[in-house]
Tab-separated table of C-alpha atoms in Angstrom:
chain	number	residue	atom	x	y	z
A	1308	GLN	CA	-17.771	4.722	-4.353
A	1309	GLN	CA	-14.608	3.045	-3.189
A	1310	LYS	CA	-13.512	0.272	-5.524
A	1311	VAL	CA	-12.257	-1.921	-2.682
A	1312	GLN	CA	-14.414	-2.209	0.404
A	1313	GLN	CA	-13.475	-3.933	3.646
A	1314	SER	CA	-15.569	-5.137	6.575
A	1315	PRO	CA	-15.781	-4.925	9.461
A	1316	GLU	CA	-13.958	-1.674	10.262
A	1317	SER	CA	-12.644	-3.241	13.446
A	1318	LEU	CA	-12.878	-6.416	15.467
A	1319	SER	CA	-11.612	-7.823	18.728
A	1320	VAL	CA	-10.604	-11.451	19.099
A	1321	PRO	CA	-9.303	-13.354	22.127
A	1322	GLU	CA	-5.763	-14.674	22.082
A	1323	GLY	CA	-5.820	-18.105	20.488
A	1324	GLY	CA	-9.067	-17.372	18.660
A	1325	MET	CA	-9.912	-17.007	14.981
A	1326	ALA	CA	-10.052	-13.573	13.334
A	1327	SER	CA	-11.967	-13.294	10.066
A	1328	PHE	CA	-12.617	-10.287	7.874
A	1329	ASN	CA	-13.657	-9.494	4.351
A	1330	CYS	CA	-12.942	-7.531	1.206
A	1331	THR	CA	-15.069	-6.936	-1.885
A	1332	SER	CA	-14.230	-5.228	-5.148
A	1333	SER	CA	-16.845	-3.322	-7.123
A	1334	ASP	CA	-14.613	-3.254	-10.203
A	1335	ARG	CA	-14.670	-6.430	-12.280
A	1336	ASN	CA	-11.288	-5.471	-13.719
A	1337	PHE	CA	-9.743	-6.221	-10.338
A	1338	GLN	CA	-8.873	-9.915	-10.390
A	1339	TYR	CA	-5.744	-9.986	-8.241
A	1340	PHE	CA	-5.763	-9.449	-4.525
A	1341	TRP	CA	-3.275	-8.882	-1.745
A	1342	TRP	CA	-3.490	-8.725	2.011
A	1343	TYR	CA	-1.213	-6.272	3.767
A	1344	ARG	CA	-0.715	-5.717	7.490
A	1345	GLN	CA	0.385	-2.478	9.103
A	1346	HIS	CA	1.591	-2.075	12.663
A	1347	SER	CA	1.544	1.345	14.245
A	1348	GLY	CA	4.397	3.560	13.022
A	1349	GLU	CA	5.367	1.198	10.217
A	1350	GLY	CA	4.545	0.832	6.552
A	1351	PRO	CA	2.215	-1.909	5.274
A	1352	LYS	CA	3.808	-5.322	4.886
A	1353	ALA	CA	2.500	-7.944	2.485
A	1354	LEU	CA	1.045	-11.040	4.119
A	1355	MET	CA	-0.007	-12.911	1.023
A	1356	SER	CA	-1.392	-12.652	-2.458
A	1357	ILE	CA	-4.270	-14.629	-3.907
A	1358	PHE	CA	-4.998	-14.760	-7.601
A	1359	SER	CA	-6.959	-18.021	-8.033
A	1360	ASP	CA	-10.349	-19.176	-6.823
A	1361	GLY	CA	-10.355	-21.048	-3.545
A	1362	ASP	CA	-8.162	-21.098	-0.475
A	1363	LYS	CA	-4.514	-20.228	-0.003
A	1364	LYS	CA	-2.837	-21.021	3.296
A	1365	GLU	CA	0.390	-19.607	4.690
A	1366	GLY	CA	1.067	-20.610	8.272
A	1367	ARG	CA	-1.723	-19.325	10.495
A	1368	PHE	CA	-3.187	-17.210	7.687
A	1369	THR	CA	-5.735	-18.460	5.146
A	1370	ALA	CA	-7.128	-16.348	2.331
A	1371	HIS	CA	-10.165	-17.271	0.279
A	1372	LEU	CA	-11.063	-15.803	-3.104
A	1373	ASN	CA	-14.324	-16.065	-5.004
A	1374	LYS	CA	-13.655	-14.528	-8.388
A	1375	ALA	CA	-17.280	-14.632	-9.478
A	1376	SER	CA	-18.298	-12.340	-6.624
A	1377	LEU	CA	-14.888	-10.628	-6.272
A	1378	HIS	CA	-14.984	-11.427	-2.599
A	1379	VAL	CA	-11.843	-12.124	-0.606
A	1380	SER	CA	-11.544	-13.060	3.032
A	1381	LEU	CA	-8.652	-13.493	5.437
A	1382	HIS	CA	-8.691	-15.804	8.445
A	1383	ILE	CA	-6.099	-15.770	11.193
A	1384	ARG	CA	-5.971	-18.957	13.237
A	1385	ASP	CA	-4.592	-19.017	16.809
A	1386	SER	CA	-4.471	-15.206	16.954
A	1387	GLN	CA	-1.530	-13.698	18.851
A	1388	PRO	CA	-1.129	-10.245	20.425
A	1389	SER	CA	1.388	-9.480	17.673
A	1390	ASP	CA	-1.454	-9.891	15.152
A	1391	SER	CA	-3.028	-6.695	16.499
A	1392	ALA	CA	-2.712	-4.354	13.512
A	1393	LEU	CA	-4.495	-2.713	10.599
A	1394	TYR	CA	-5.159	-5.142	7.747
A	1395	PHE	CA	-5.510	-3.844	4.218
A	1396	CYS	CA	-6.947	-5.551	1.182
A	1397	ALA	CA	-5.389	-4.377	-2.088
A	1398	ALA	CA	-6.391	-5.195	-5.638
A	1399	SER	CA	-5.016	-4.796	-9.129
A	1400	GLU	CA	-6.037	-5.521	-12.686
A	1401	HIS	CA	-2.938	-7.540	-13.386
A	1402	ASP	CA	-0.500	-9.647	-11.410
A	1403	ASN	CA	2.540	-7.853	-12.728
A	1404	TYR	CA	5.000	-5.791	-10.807
A	1405	ALA	CA	4.406	-2.527	-12.629
A	1406	GLN	CA	0.922	-1.831	-11.491
A	1407	GLY	CA	-0.153	0.367	-8.632
A	1408	LEU	CA	-2.437	-1.223	-6.083
A	1409	THR	CA	-5.913	-0.046	-5.060
A	1410	PHE	CA	-6.360	-0.278	-1.307
A	1411	GLY	CA	-9.360	-0.554	0.969
A	1412	LEU	CA	-9.749	1.416	4.187
A	1413	GLY	CA	-8.623	-1.477	6.326
A	1414	THR	CA	-9.875	-3.620	9.203
A	1415	ARG	CA	-8.349	-2.953	12.610
A	1416	VAL	CA	-7.801	-6.171	14.550
A	1417	SER	CA	-7.225	-6.192	18.297
A	1418	VAL	CA	-6.165	-9.423	20.002
A	1419	PHE	CA	-6.833	-9.385	23.729
A	1420	PRO	CA	-5.403	-11.772	26.342
B	1062	GLY	CA	13.559	-8.629	5.968
B	1063	PRO	CA	14.108	-6.056	3.222
B	1064	LYS	CA	13.471	-2.492	4.339
B	1065	VAL	CA	12.471	0.692	2.587
B	1066	LEU	CA	13.562	3.863	4.370
B	1067	GLN	CA	11.896	7.259	4.078
B	1068	ILE	CA	13.392	10.616	4.994
B	1069	PRO	CA	12.166	12.715	6.727
B	1070	SER	CA	9.477	11.088	8.861
B	1071	HIS	CA	7.706	14.417	9.288
B	1072	GLN	CA	7.826	17.622	7.262
B	1073	ILE	CA	6.007	20.877	7.896
B	1074	ILE	CA	6.024	23.404	5.101
B	1075	ASP	CA	4.291	26.629	4.116
B	1076	MET	CA	1.873	26.537	1.201
B	1077	GLY	CA	3.568	27.471	-2.056
B	1078	GLN	CA	6.990	26.209	-1.072
B	1079	MET	CA	8.748	23.249	-2.619
B	1080	VAL	CA	9.225	19.964	-0.789
B	1081	THR	CA	11.198	16.844	-1.646
B	1082	LEU	CA	10.380	13.513	-0.047
B	1083	ASN	CA	13.149	10.946	-0.095
B	1084	CYS	CA	12.944	7.183	-0.340
B	1085	ASP	CA	15.751	4.653	-0.014
B	1086	PRO	CA	14.325	1.539	-1.690
B	1087	VAL	CA	15.333	-2.068	-1.148
B	1088	SER	CA	18.702	-2.756	-2.698
B	1089	ASN	CA	18.452	-4.276	-6.194
B	1090	HIS	CA	14.766	-3.449	-6.565
B	1091	LEU	CA	13.856	-2.055	-9.943
B	1092	TYR	CA	10.309	-0.743	-9.570
B	1093	PHE	CA	9.405	2.201	-7.369
B	1094	TYR	CA	6.076	3.635	-6.273
B	1095	TRP	CA	4.543	6.528	-4.355
B	1096	TYR	CA	1.197	6.354	-2.570
B	1097	LYS	CA	-0.714	9.082	-0.738
B	1098	GLN	CA	-2.914	8.623	2.319
B	1099	ILE	CA	-5.039	11.454	3.640
B	1100	LEU	CA	-6.084	11.011	7.275
B	1101	GLY	CA	-9.124	8.737	7.510
B	1102	GLN	CA	-9.013	7.751	3.848
B	1103	GLN	CA	-7.555	4.820	1.975
B	1104	MET	CA	-4.025	4.808	0.651
B	1105	GLU	CA	-4.070	5.826	-3.029
B	1106	PHE	CA	-1.587	5.113	-5.797
B	1107	LEU	CA	0.209	8.125	-7.238
B	1108	VAL	CA	2.908	6.910	-9.601
B	1109	ASN	CA	5.295	4.101	-10.471
B	1110	PHE	CA	8.768	4.385	-11.938
B	1111	TYR	CA	11.083	1.999	-13.760
B	1112	ASN	CA	14.314	2.381	-15.670
B	1113	GLY	CA	14.344	6.127	-15.211
B	1114	LYS	CA	10.795	6.657	-16.444
B	1115	VAL	CA	7.283	7.103	-15.119
B	1116	MET	CA	5.340	4.028	-16.185
B	1117	GLU	CA	1.921	4.785	-14.808
B	1118	LYS	CA	0.375	7.671	-12.889
B	1119	SER	CA	-3.015	8.318	-11.359
B	1120	LYS	CA	-5.165	11.404	-11.598
B	1121	LEU	CA	-3.828	12.387	-8.158
B	1122	PHE	CA	-0.367	12.887	-9.663
B	1123	LYS	CA	-0.753	16.574	-10.432
B	1124	ASP	CA	1.475	18.635	-12.704
B	1125	GLN	CA	3.133	20.018	-9.577
B	1126	PHE	CA	4.461	16.536	-8.765
B	1127	SER	CA	7.612	15.012	-10.174
B	1128	VAL	CA	9.672	11.908	-9.441
B	1129	GLU	CA	13.234	10.909	-10.166
B	1130	ARG	CA	16.010	8.608	-9.057
B	1131	PRO	CA	19.282	10.160	-10.183
B	1132	ASP	CA	22.188	7.701	-10.457
B	1133	GLY	CA	20.652	5.040	-8.241
B	1134	SER	CA	20.407	7.293	-5.226
B	1135	TYR	CA	17.198	8.202	-3.416
B	1136	PHE	CA	13.885	7.868	-5.236
B	1137	THR	CA	12.303	11.272	-4.714
B	1138	LEU	CA	8.893	12.861	-4.906
B	1139	LYS	CA	9.011	16.605	-5.417
B	1140	ILE	CA	6.006	18.861	-5.016
B	1141	GLN	CA	6.378	22.386	-6.368
B	1142	PRO	CA	4.472	24.422	-5.376
B	1143	THR	CA	2.719	22.754	-2.453
B	1144	ALA	CA	-1.003	23.227	-1.732
B	1145	LEU	CA	-3.045	22.674	1.416
B	1146	GLU	CA	-4.588	19.506	-0.062
B	1147	ASP	CA	-1.125	17.961	-0.339
B	1148	SER	CA	-1.133	17.403	3.420
B	1149	ALA	CA	-1.039	13.612	3.824
B	1150	VAL	CA	1.194	10.676	4.611
B	1151	TYR	CA	3.229	9.667	1.583
B	1152	PHE	CA	4.367	6.054	1.339
B	1153	CYS	CA	7.173	4.874	-0.894
B	1154	ALA	CA	7.336	1.262	-2.076
B	1155	SER	CA	9.665	-0.832	-4.186
B	1156	SER	CA	9.534	-4.243	-5.801
B	1157	SER	CA	11.974	-6.509	-7.552
B	1158	GLY	CA	9.755	-7.246	-10.512
B	1159	LEU	CA	10.173	-10.961	-9.937
B	1160	GLY	CA	7.868	-13.674	-8.687
B	1161	SER	CA	4.761	-12.466	-6.931
B	1162	ALA	CA	5.840	-8.837	-7.317
B	1163	GLU	CA	5.376	-7.979	-3.650
B	1164	GLN	CA	5.648	-4.275	-2.984
B	1165	PHE	CA	7.734	-3.392	0.075
B	1166	PHE	CA	6.586	-0.216	1.787
B	1167	GLY	CA	8.456	2.369	3.832
B	1168	PRO	CA	7.072	3.815	7.093
B	1169	GLY	CA	5.798	6.956	5.372
B	1170	THR	CA	6.518	10.685	5.498
B	1171	ARG	CA	3.860	12.827	7.140
B	1172	LEU	CA	3.643	16.102	5.194
B	1173	THR	CA	1.799	19.051	6.683
B	1174	VAL	CA	1.229	22.073	4.462
B	1175	LEU	CA	0.267	25.220	6.359
């Protein structure tokens, strides 16, 4: 079983709308989460990290973490065509720089005009 | 923003041969990583590297794999000999080791072993 699971696999959202998707870890050792975004032909790029319970907002992006359930969500407000990409959730046991990340399969977001 | 470069973008090689994948990490970054992504599967951690040494490796990092960064040049992943199951996209990443420890990823090298 994959240790980091994402849902849905894909979603379509109108331009200006809200995109929301989820990530759950089955490993209680994973307490630190990242959201990465990957555009076609490029490597993943970090959007934000979230290590504490509750919400974290950066611009149009808001992440929410529930440590008890190891559930993380990402919400994109006022979605733009440039937000069309593959979004990965990644988790680690520690928040330090040495550790490799465990990735989910990703959620593909399409923003249509 | 900071960029990680990977050379080549594609590599086709016969099974049993040696291949070296090259990564030019972000300048002044100290931590380096390789990940492997087989088509349709999640990206998986292979190894990380700091101060000339492997710090952590996963079970995917077989004995045929090796990494090095001689004299601050490219960070390389060498596979010798290659096997069919090594066909994948290999992503290099680097981080500064400061603050939130964001890992910056390259665009990947697609390796096809025939």
